[in-house]
Short mmCIF file of C-alpha atoms in Angstrom, two decimals:
data_model
loop_
_atom_site.label_atom_id
_atom_site.label_comp_id
_atom_site.label_asym_id
_atom_site.label_seq_id
_atom_site.Cartn_x
_atom_site.Cartn_y
_atom_site.Cartn_z
CA MET A 2 -162.03 168.57 32.24
CA ASP A 3 -158.28 169.00 31.76
CA ALA A 4 -155.68 171.74 32.20
CA LEU A 5 -156.55 173.24 28.81
CA ASP A 6 -160.18 173.80 29.83
CA LEU A 7 -159.25 175.44 33.13
CA ALA A 8 -156.54 177.55 31.47
CA ARG A 9 -159.15 178.86 29.04
CA TRP A 10 -161.57 179.56 31.91
CA GLN A 11 -158.87 181.40 33.83
CA PHE A 12 -157.85 183.55 30.88
CA GLY A 13 -161.49 184.27 30.10
CA ILE A 14 -162.33 185.30 33.68
CA THR A 15 -159.28 187.51 34.14
CA THR A 16 -159.64 189.10 30.71
CA ILE A 17 -163.33 189.89 31.13
CA TYR A 18 -162.70 191.30 34.61
CA HIS A 19 -159.87 193.47 33.30
CA PHE A 20 -162.03 194.67 30.45
CA LEU A 21 -164.57 196.10 32.87
CA PHE A 22 -162.03 198.87 33.54
CA VAL A 23 -160.45 199.33 30.11
CA PRO A 24 -163.36 201.02 28.27
CA LEU A 25 -163.99 203.37 31.19
CA THR A 26 -160.32 204.36 31.28
CA ILE A 27 -160.19 204.96 27.52
CA GLY A 28 -163.31 207.10 27.42
CA LEU A 29 -163.12 208.84 30.80
CA SER A 30 -159.59 210.11 30.11
CA VAL A 31 -160.88 212.14 27.16
CA ILE A 32 -164.08 213.24 28.92
CA VAL A 33 -162.17 214.49 31.98
CA ALA A 34 -159.68 216.27 29.70
CA SER A 35 -162.59 217.89 27.85
CA LEU A 36 -164.17 219.07 31.10
CA GLN A 37 -160.90 220.62 32.22
CA THR A 38 -160.55 222.27 28.81
CA ALA A 39 -164.03 223.76 29.24
CA TRP A 40 -162.97 225.15 32.63
CA HIS A 41 -159.73 226.54 31.17
CA ARG A 42 -161.57 228.28 28.32
CA THR A 43 -164.66 229.55 30.17
CA GLY A 44 -163.47 229.90 33.75
CA LYS A 45 -166.76 228.49 35.01
CA TYR A 46 -166.30 226.91 38.41
CA ARG A 47 -168.75 224.05 37.77
CA TYR A 48 -166.42 222.68 35.10
CA LEU A 49 -163.56 222.60 37.59
CA ARG A 50 -165.76 220.74 40.09
CA ALA A 51 -166.89 218.30 37.39
CA THR A 52 -163.27 217.75 36.31
CA LYS A 53 -162.13 216.83 39.79
CA PHE A 54 -165.20 214.79 40.66
CA PHE A 55 -165.06 212.58 37.58
CA GLY A 56 -161.26 212.75 37.63
CA LYS A 57 -161.24 210.99 41.00
CA LEU A 58 -163.57 208.28 39.68
CA PHE A 59 -161.32 207.94 36.63
CA LEU A 60 -158.24 207.48 38.83
CA ILE A 61 -159.90 204.77 40.93
CA ASN A 62 -160.82 202.92 37.76
CA PHE A 63 -157.36 203.44 36.22
CA ALA A 64 -155.59 202.02 39.26
CA MET A 65 -157.75 198.92 39.26
CA GLY A 66 -157.19 198.46 35.52
CA VAL A 67 -153.41 198.53 35.98
CA VAL A 68 -153.51 195.96 38.78
CA THR A 69 -155.70 193.52 36.86
CA GLY A 70 -153.83 194.06 33.57
CA ILE A 71 -150.52 192.86 35.00
CA VAL A 72 -152.00 189.38 35.48
CA GLN A 73 -152.62 189.11 31.74
CA GLU A 74 -148.89 189.23 31.01
CA PHE A 75 -148.05 186.51 33.53
CA GLN A 76 -150.60 184.10 32.12
CA PHE A 77 -148.82 183.96 28.77
CA GLY A 78 -145.83 182.40 30.49
CA MET A 79 -147.67 180.35 33.10
CA ASN A 80 -150.48 178.65 31.18
CA TRP A 81 -149.73 179.39 27.52
CA SER A 82 -146.00 178.85 27.07
CA GLU A 83 -146.38 177.14 23.67
CA TYR A 84 -148.44 180.06 22.46
CA SER A 85 -145.83 182.50 23.79
CA ARG A 86 -143.05 180.56 22.10
CA PHE A 87 -144.86 180.70 18.75
CA VAL A 88 -145.94 184.37 18.77
CA GLY A 89 -143.16 185.90 20.88
CA ASP A 90 -141.15 187.36 18.01
CA VAL A 91 -144.25 189.01 16.55
CA PHE A 92 -145.94 190.11 19.77
CA GLY A 93 -142.74 191.47 21.27
CA ALA A 94 -142.68 194.60 19.09
CA PRO A 95 -146.24 195.96 19.56
CA LEU A 96 -146.36 195.01 23.25
CA ALA A 97 -142.97 196.67 23.86
CA MET A 98 -144.26 199.80 22.12
CA GLU A 99 -147.35 199.68 24.31
CA ALA A 100 -145.32 199.41 27.52
CA LEU A 101 -142.36 201.68 26.76
CA LEU A 102 -144.17 204.36 24.77
CA ALA A 103 -147.90 204.45 25.43
CA PHE A 104 -148.12 203.22 29.04
CA PHE A 105 -145.15 205.28 30.23
CA LEU A 106 -146.64 208.35 28.53
CA GLU A 107 -149.99 207.62 30.16
CA SER A 108 -148.72 206.89 33.66
CA THR A 109 -146.14 209.70 33.76
CA PHE A 110 -148.57 212.42 32.80
CA ILE A 111 -151.32 211.06 35.03
CA GLY A 112 -148.88 211.45 37.91
CA LEU A 113 -148.10 215.01 36.85
CA TRP A 114 -151.81 215.73 36.56
CA ILE A 115 -152.60 214.35 40.02
CA PHE A 116 -149.86 216.25 41.84
CA GLY A 117 -149.65 219.27 39.54
CA TRP A 118 -152.80 221.07 40.74
CA ASP A 119 -151.81 224.55 41.94
CA ARG A 120 -148.17 223.74 41.12
CA LEU A 121 -147.97 223.63 37.33
CA PRO A 122 -149.12 226.46 35.06
CA ARG A 123 -152.72 225.86 34.04
CA ARG A 124 -151.92 225.27 30.38
CA ALA A 125 -149.14 222.82 31.24
CA HIS A 126 -151.43 221.05 33.67
CA LEU A 127 -154.17 220.80 31.04
CA ALA A 128 -151.61 219.40 28.58
CA CYS A 129 -150.80 216.65 31.13
CA ILE A 130 -154.32 215.19 31.14
CA TRP A 131 -154.50 215.35 27.35
CA ALA A 132 -151.13 213.58 27.10
CA ALA A 133 -152.43 210.90 29.46
CA ALA A 134 -155.57 210.53 27.32
CA VAL A 135 -153.48 210.19 24.16
CA GLY A 136 -151.30 207.59 25.87
CA THR A 137 -154.35 205.63 27.01
CA ASN A 138 -155.83 205.47 23.53
CA LEU A 139 -152.44 204.80 21.91
CA SER A 140 -151.91 201.92 24.34
CA ALA A 141 -155.20 200.42 23.20
CA TYR A 142 -154.08 200.49 19.57
CA PHE A 143 -150.86 198.55 20.15
CA ILE A 144 -152.68 195.87 22.15
CA LEU A 145 -155.46 195.58 19.58
CA ALA A 146 -152.89 195.36 16.77
CA ALA A 147 -151.42 192.30 18.51
CA ASN A 148 -154.89 190.83 19.00
CA ALA A 149 -155.85 191.53 15.37
CA TRP A 150 -152.77 189.64 14.23
CA MET A 151 -154.16 186.52 15.92
CA ARG A 152 -157.27 186.78 13.72
CA HIS A 153 -155.48 187.85 10.54
CA PRO A 154 -151.74 187.06 10.78
CA VAL A 155 -149.63 189.24 8.46
CA GLY A 156 -146.04 190.47 8.28
CA PHE A 157 -144.43 187.23 9.46
CA ALA A 158 -142.79 184.05 8.23
CA ARG A 159 -142.73 180.65 9.91
CA ASP A 160 -139.27 179.35 10.83
CA GLU A 161 -139.22 175.79 9.52
CA GLU A 162 -136.61 174.65 12.06
CA THR A 163 -138.16 176.05 15.23
CA GLY A 164 -141.78 176.28 14.07
CA ARG A 165 -141.98 179.82 15.43
CA ALA A 166 -143.50 182.88 13.77
CA GLN A 167 -140.83 185.46 12.93
CA LEU A 168 -141.65 189.11 12.40
CA THR A 169 -140.77 190.33 8.90
CA ASP A 170 -142.75 193.58 8.64
CA ILE A 171 -143.79 195.52 11.75
CA TRP A 172 -145.70 198.03 9.63
CA ALA A 173 -147.84 195.26 8.18
CA VAL A 174 -148.72 194.23 11.75
CA LEU A 175 -149.48 197.78 12.87
CA GLY A 176 -151.32 198.59 9.64
CA ASN A 177 -153.35 195.39 9.60
CA THR A 178 -156.88 196.15 8.35
CA GLN A 179 -158.23 194.11 11.25
CA ALA A 180 -156.24 196.29 13.66
CA TRP A 181 -157.54 199.73 12.76
CA SER A 182 -161.09 198.49 12.19
CA THR A 183 -161.11 196.70 15.55
CA TYR A 184 -159.58 199.75 17.21
CA LEU A 185 -162.32 202.05 15.90
CA HIS A 186 -165.01 199.63 17.04
CA VAL A 187 -163.52 198.99 20.48
CA VAL A 188 -162.82 202.66 21.15
CA SER A 189 -166.33 203.60 20.00
CA ALA A 190 -167.74 201.05 22.42
CA ALA A 191 -165.44 202.41 25.14
CA PHE A 192 -166.78 205.92 24.64
CA ILE A 193 -170.35 204.60 24.74
CA THR A 194 -169.53 203.03 28.11
CA ALA A 195 -167.68 206.05 29.49
CA GLY A 196 -170.41 208.40 28.26
CA MET A 197 -173.05 206.27 29.96
CA PHE A 198 -170.95 206.17 33.14
CA VAL A 199 -170.95 209.97 33.29
CA ALA A 200 -174.65 210.07 32.37
CA ALA A 201 -175.60 207.37 34.91
CA VAL A 202 -173.73 209.05 37.77
CA SER A 203 -175.24 212.41 36.82
CA ALA A 204 -178.74 210.93 36.59
CA TYR A 205 -178.38 209.35 40.03
CA LYS A 206 -177.19 212.62 41.58
CA LEU A 207 -179.98 214.59 39.90
CA TRP A 208 -182.66 212.16 41.05
CA THR A 209 -181.43 211.97 44.64
CA SER A 210 -181.08 215.76 44.91
CA ARG A 211 -184.51 216.55 43.48
CA PRO A 212 -186.72 218.89 45.56
CA SER A 213 -188.75 217.02 48.16
CA GLY A 214 -192.03 218.16 46.60
CA ALA A 215 -191.09 217.12 43.05
CA VAL A 216 -193.66 215.08 41.16
CA ALA A 217 -192.37 211.63 40.28
CA THR A 218 -194.54 211.04 37.27
CA GLY A 219 -194.93 212.96 34.05
CA GLY A 220 -193.76 216.32 32.79
CA GLU A 221 -190.51 218.26 32.71
CA ASP A 222 -189.01 220.95 34.91
CA ALA A 223 -186.68 223.77 34.09
CA ALA A 224 -183.26 223.25 35.66
CA PRO A 225 -182.89 225.11 38.99
CA GLY A 226 -180.80 228.22 39.23
CA ALA A 227 -177.45 228.63 40.94
CA GLU A 228 -178.68 230.54 43.99
CA THR A 229 -178.22 227.62 46.40
CA PRO A 230 -175.60 224.85 46.81
CA VAL A 231 -178.18 222.25 45.73
CA GLY A 232 -179.12 224.32 42.70
CA ARG A 233 -175.48 224.73 41.68
CA GLU A 234 -174.86 221.00 42.05
CA ARG A 235 -177.93 220.14 39.99
CA GLU A 236 -176.81 222.56 37.28
CA LEU A 237 -173.39 220.88 37.32
CA PHE A 238 -174.88 217.41 36.90
CA ARG A 239 -177.33 218.55 34.25
CA THR A 240 -174.28 219.72 32.27
CA THR A 241 -172.43 216.42 32.75
CA LEU A 242 -175.60 214.43 32.01
CA ARG A 243 -175.82 216.05 28.60
CA THR A 244 -172.06 215.72 28.10
CA GLY A 245 -172.18 211.98 28.71
CA MET A 246 -175.16 211.52 26.44
CA VAL A 247 -173.61 213.53 23.60
CA VAL A 248 -170.49 211.37 23.85
CA THR A 249 -172.59 208.18 23.85
CA LEU A 250 -174.67 209.27 20.86
CA ILE A 251 -171.65 210.20 18.71
CA ALA A 252 -169.80 207.03 19.71
CA GLY A 253 -172.90 204.98 18.91
CA VAL A 254 -172.88 206.22 15.31
CA LEU A 255 -169.18 205.33 15.00
CA ALA A 256 -169.81 201.91 16.54
CA VAL A 257 -172.48 201.12 13.93
CA TYR A 258 -170.16 202.20 11.10
CA SER A 259 -167.16 200.26 12.42
CA GLY A 260 -169.33 197.24 13.22
CA ASP A 261 -170.49 197.11 9.63
CA HIS A 262 -166.85 197.14 8.51
CA GLN A 263 -166.00 194.43 11.03
CA ALA A 264 -168.71 192.20 9.53
CA LYS A 265 -167.18 192.55 6.06
CA LEU A 266 -163.69 191.77 7.40
CA ALA A 267 -165.06 188.71 9.19
CA ALA A 268 -166.57 187.50 5.91
CA ALA A 269 -163.17 187.87 4.24
CA TYR A 270 -160.80 186.60 6.97
CA GLU A 271 -162.96 184.74 9.53
CA PRO A 272 -165.94 183.36 7.62
CA MET A 273 -166.53 180.61 10.18
CA LYS A 274 -167.00 183.17 12.96
CA LEU A 275 -169.49 185.15 10.91
CA ALA A 276 -171.41 182.01 9.97
CA ALA A 277 -171.53 180.82 13.60
CA ALA A 278 -172.68 184.24 14.83
CA GLU A 279 -175.59 183.95 12.38
CA ALA A 280 -176.25 180.21 12.83
CA HIS A 281 -175.71 180.09 9.06
CA TRP A 282 -175.13 176.45 8.08
CA GLU A 283 -175.36 176.39 4.28
CA THR A 284 -173.69 178.63 1.70
CA GLU A 285 -176.24 180.96 0.12
CA GLU A 286 -176.63 183.87 -2.23
CA GLY A 287 -178.87 186.58 -0.82
CA ALA A 288 -178.45 185.16 2.69
CA SER A 289 -180.91 186.20 5.38
CA PHE A 290 -180.13 187.83 8.72
CA SER A 291 -181.41 185.67 11.57
CA THR A 292 -183.37 187.45 14.31
CA PHE A 293 -184.24 184.31 16.28
CA ALA A 294 -183.12 180.73 15.77
CA VAL A 295 -183.21 177.38 17.54
CA GLY A 296 -180.55 175.09 16.13
CA ASP A 297 -179.46 171.47 16.28
CA THR A 298 -175.66 171.43 16.34
CA ASP A 299 -175.52 167.64 16.00
CA GLU A 300 -177.54 167.68 12.79
CA ARG A 301 -176.06 171.05 11.81
CA LEU A 302 -179.29 172.79 10.94
CA ASN A 303 -181.79 175.27 12.37
CA VAL A 304 -185.08 173.87 13.62
CA VAL A 305 -186.58 177.35 13.96
CA ASP A 306 -185.27 180.40 12.12
CA VAL A 307 -186.94 183.81 11.94
CA ASN A 308 -184.99 185.94 9.50
CA VAL A 309 -184.90 189.02 7.30
CA PRO A 310 -184.09 188.21 3.65
CA HIS A 311 -180.85 189.44 2.02
CA VAL A 312 -179.64 191.44 5.04
CA LEU A 313 -176.77 189.09 5.95
CA SER A 314 -175.45 189.19 2.38
CA PHE A 315 -175.51 192.99 2.47
CA LEU A 316 -173.71 193.10 5.83
CA ALA A 317 -171.07 190.61 4.71
CA THR A 318 -170.49 191.68 1.09
CA GLY A 319 -172.23 195.01 0.54
CA LYS A 320 -174.55 193.36 -2.00
CA ILE A 321 -178.04 192.01 -1.34
CA ASP A 322 -177.33 188.96 -3.53
CA GLY A 323 -173.78 188.35 -2.29
CA THR A 324 -172.61 184.85 -1.38
CA VAL A 325 -172.12 184.03 2.32
CA GLU A 326 -170.36 180.77 3.14
CA GLY A 327 -172.05 178.39 5.58
CA MET A 328 -170.48 176.39 8.40
CA ASN A 329 -170.97 173.01 6.72
CA ASP A 330 -169.03 174.00 3.59
CA LEU A 331 -166.37 175.77 5.65
CA GLN A 332 -165.91 172.69 7.84
CA GLU A 333 -165.20 170.61 4.74
CA GLN A 334 -162.76 173.22 3.41
CA TYR A 335 -160.87 173.42 6.72
CA GLU A 336 -160.62 169.64 6.99
CA GLN A 337 -159.07 169.50 3.53
CA THR A 338 -156.64 172.31 4.37
CA TYR A 339 -155.74 171.65 8.01
CA GLY A 340 -156.70 168.02 8.61
CA GLU A 341 -159.40 166.26 10.61
CA GLY A 342 -161.02 168.16 13.46
CA ASN A 343 -164.00 170.24 14.51
CA TYR A 344 -163.55 173.80 13.26
CA VAL A 345 -167.02 175.04 14.21
CA PRO A 346 -166.99 177.31 17.31
CA ASN A 347 -169.72 177.34 19.94
CA VAL A 348 -172.69 178.46 17.84
CA PHE A 349 -175.05 179.11 20.76
CA ILE A 350 -172.66 181.46 22.55
CA LEU A 351 -171.66 183.33 19.39
CA TYR A 352 -175.22 183.69 18.14
CA TRP A 353 -176.59 185.19 21.34
CA SER A 354 -173.45 187.19 22.19
CA PHE A 355 -173.82 188.97 18.86
CA ARG A 356 -177.47 189.84 19.37
CA LEU A 357 -177.18 190.85 23.01
CA MET A 358 -174.12 192.98 22.22
CA ILE A 359 -176.08 194.93 19.62
CA GLY A 360 -179.24 195.24 21.72
CA LEU A 361 -177.56 196.31 24.96
CA GLY A 362 -175.26 198.73 23.18
CA LEU A 363 -178.09 200.39 21.28
CA PHE A 364 -180.12 200.67 24.50
CA GLY A 365 -177.64 203.22 25.87
CA VAL A 366 -177.59 205.10 22.56
CA ALA A 367 -181.40 205.28 22.54
CA VAL A 368 -181.50 206.50 26.16
CA SER A 369 -178.95 209.19 25.25
CA ALA A 370 -180.93 210.40 22.25
CA LEU A 371 -184.08 210.60 24.38
CA GLY A 372 -182.22 212.25 27.23
CA LEU A 373 -180.82 215.00 25.02
CA TRP A 374 -184.35 215.79 23.88
CA LEU A 375 -185.77 215.81 27.40
CA THR A 376 -183.00 218.07 28.74
CA ARG A 377 -183.16 220.65 25.94
CA ARG A 378 -183.48 224.33 26.88
CA ARG A 379 -182.17 223.77 30.41
CA ARG A 380 -185.00 221.37 31.26
CA LEU A 381 -184.80 218.32 33.50
CA PRO A 382 -187.20 215.36 33.29
CA ARG A 383 -189.37 214.77 36.34
CA THR A 384 -190.20 211.18 35.43
CA ARG A 385 -188.63 208.46 37.54
CA TRP A 386 -188.30 206.01 34.64
CA PHE A 387 -185.86 208.22 32.71
CA TYR A 388 -183.36 208.35 35.58
CA TYR A 389 -183.70 204.61 36.15
CA ALA A 390 -183.14 203.94 32.44
CA ALA A 391 -180.04 206.15 32.42
CA VAL A 392 -178.57 204.27 35.38
CA LEU A 393 -179.42 200.84 33.90
CA ALA A 394 -177.81 201.80 30.59
CA LEU A 395 -174.38 201.70 32.29
CA PRO A 396 -174.35 197.96 33.16
CA ALA A 397 -175.95 197.34 29.76
CA ALA A 398 -173.03 199.09 28.05
CA LEU A 399 -170.48 197.17 30.15
CA ALA A 400 -172.22 193.89 29.29
CA ALA A 401 -172.21 194.81 25.58
CA ASN A 402 -168.43 195.34 25.74
CA ILE A 403 -167.89 191.98 27.41
CA LEU A 404 -170.16 190.17 24.97
CA GLY A 405 -168.27 191.76 22.09
CA TRP A 406 -165.00 190.30 23.37
CA ILE A 407 -166.60 186.90 23.93
CA LEU A 408 -167.76 187.02 20.31
CA THR A 409 -164.29 188.01 19.12
CA GLU A 410 -162.28 185.48 21.10
CA MET A 411 -164.61 182.47 21.00
CA GLY A 412 -165.32 183.13 17.34
CA ARG A 413 -161.65 182.47 16.59
CA GLN A 414 -161.79 178.99 18.13
CA PRO A 415 -160.37 176.39 17.75
CA TRP A 416 -157.43 178.66 16.86
CA THR A 417 -155.33 180.99 18.96
CA VAL A 418 -153.69 182.24 15.74
CA HIS A 419 -156.11 181.72 12.88
CA GLY A 420 -154.88 179.06 10.49
CA GLU A 421 -151.50 178.78 12.23
CA LEU A 422 -151.80 177.57 15.84
CA LEU A 423 -154.59 175.61 17.50
CA THR A 424 -155.67 176.44 21.06
CA ALA A 425 -155.05 172.84 22.11
CA ALA A 426 -151.42 173.19 20.98
CA SER A 427 -150.92 176.50 22.81
CA VAL A 428 -151.21 175.44 26.44
CA SER A 429 -148.13 174.89 28.64
CA PRO A 430 -147.23 171.17 28.48
CA GLY A 431 -145.78 171.02 32.02
CA VAL A 432 -148.71 172.60 33.84
CA GLY A 433 -151.11 170.15 35.42
CA LEU A 434 -154.80 170.31 36.24
CA GLY A 435 -154.23 170.92 39.96
CA THR A 436 -151.85 173.83 39.36
CA VAL A 437 -154.26 175.63 37.04
CA ALA A 438 -157.21 174.91 39.36
CA PHE A 439 -155.34 176.48 42.29
CA SER A 440 -154.38 179.62 40.35
CA LEU A 441 -157.91 179.88 38.94
CA ALA A 442 -159.42 179.73 42.42
CA ALA A 443 -156.85 182.19 43.79
CA PHE A 444 -157.33 184.74 41.02
CA THR A 445 -161.11 184.46 41.17
CA GLY A 446 -161.06 185.04 44.94
CA ILE A 447 -158.66 187.97 44.71
CA TYR A 448 -160.66 189.55 41.91
CA ALA A 449 -163.87 189.18 43.92
CA VAL A 450 -162.24 191.13 46.76
CA LEU A 451 -160.98 193.77 44.32
CA ALA A 452 -164.48 194.08 42.87
CA VAL A 453 -165.86 194.86 46.33
CA VAL A 454 -163.08 197.43 46.90
CA GLU A 455 -163.64 199.07 43.50
CA ALA A 456 -167.43 199.22 43.89
CA GLY A 457 -167.10 200.50 47.45
CA LEU A 458 -164.71 203.30 46.51
CA LEU A 459 -166.77 204.41 43.53
CA TRP A 460 -170.00 204.33 45.53
CA ARG A 461 -168.43 206.26 48.42
CA TYR A 462 -167.20 209.11 46.23
CA ILE A 463 -170.29 209.20 44.04
CA LYS A 464 -172.48 209.57 47.13
CA ALA A 465 -170.14 212.21 48.57
CA GLY A 466 -170.46 214.29 45.42
CA PRO A 467 -168.16 216.98 44.03
CA SER A 468 -168.05 218.90 47.33
CA HIS A 469 -165.83 216.14 48.69
CA VAL A 470 -163.05 216.99 46.23
CA VAL A 471 -163.77 220.67 45.53
CA PRO A 472 -165.70 222.94 47.92
CA ASP A 473 -168.83 224.64 46.67
CA ARG A 474 -168.58 228.32 45.79
CA ASP A 475 -171.13 230.84 44.70
CA ASP A 476 -168.85 232.68 42.26
CA GLU A 477 -169.45 231.18 38.82
CA ASP A 478 -166.47 232.88 37.18
CA GLU A 479 -163.35 231.23 38.56
CA GLN A 480 -161.03 233.60 36.70
CA THR A 481 -162.09 236.46 38.99
CA ALA A 482 -161.70 234.47 42.21
CA GLU A 483 -158.71 235.21 44.42
CA ALA A 484 -158.56 231.79 46.02
CA PRO A 485 -156.07 229.30 44.53
CA VAL A 486 -157.25 226.21 42.70
CA PRO A 487 -157.81 223.55 45.38
CA ALA A 488 -155.90 220.31 45.10
CA PHE A 489 -157.46 216.88 45.39
CA VAL A 490 -158.79 215.91 48.81
CA TYR A 491 -157.51 212.48 49.93
#
């Protein structure tokens, strides 16, 4: 093991940890804004309570995402100086836009939203959370545009003297087909995760607040009325349960559509990644989609392969008899173009990351579809398994997001910039094994502590419920209440 291996491990660990918070921030910002909009339009007090309850969870997650995201920037200079030197002129523009435009928009209006309760006019205050949500999602686009350039570099020219990439067309970078397709897929996955977060928290609160005599197996119950504090809280969480599941179901449809488009782009621009994700060794017409395979990477063949005929060709080309290139032929092509080397990524990791990503992501979508049916007409399921499934769908969605990024980043190997810069040539030449090992151990330890803090804070406020941030009240129509809107409780 050398410094390159540890530098890759460090970047992988910090990136995956950071990405636990990113999808929740992207999706929760819009969900919280939507809940506040519902309160503004209807005046129903439960929407205000839901806004502040999930708003506090959103802020905890946002703060942790900011802290862990800063480390990403430093690593470019510490461990990947050659990479930074090559891509700096190109990456500078979208990352500057992300920081100076999107992040400042996001952070400024989040601050106004936090401290503007009962100080700003209600419409202005509502506009603040929507501005923060727009900034959050805009920030994601600029970052994904930079990442998409690594997989499909456009709008640049290589300086023959310095060997650096020089930006020639910022609009080509921002309008990269990989960028907007990746953005749609990542944001869809983020809304699946955020929707399942809201649904999982709501399911937990509904299950733990069920009447003591409730039957734990079989049947459905009508949702309780709003005559008691417990009844009002259960009505609140029934509303947010359905809200989260509606968001997850819609986002799931968009994720399937964008994922199909991503497969076609991979066939065009990253055929080796697509072939590795399918353990597809030989070029074929009418290629089959593999459902289960056991391969021999030394012999470059599959010992066992259970597949569905023609499906891979349709996913990659839109035609059931389309040609899909295999890894063996692509390896020969790359050796002729780029020289000797192994251009096949880790087939085992890509193959199973792809399948687990799809399976875990669709699990949450299926739970949402079932949950919307079971909660129709103000009903609530009485079966324990539904609430357990709703809670388990949250870690499944988070895992699907992480596996998607593992597929994306490891599928690009051995390149950092496809066809332009190898990963082995990207690491800092003056950084030794001991230095990287120390920083890897330090970051891993710090992140473990932060994970405990994050989980502890979320668990504390989830258990406390909405009454911790907004007191319960028996008047459903807030517009008629004389009391001012309560600020956050800290």
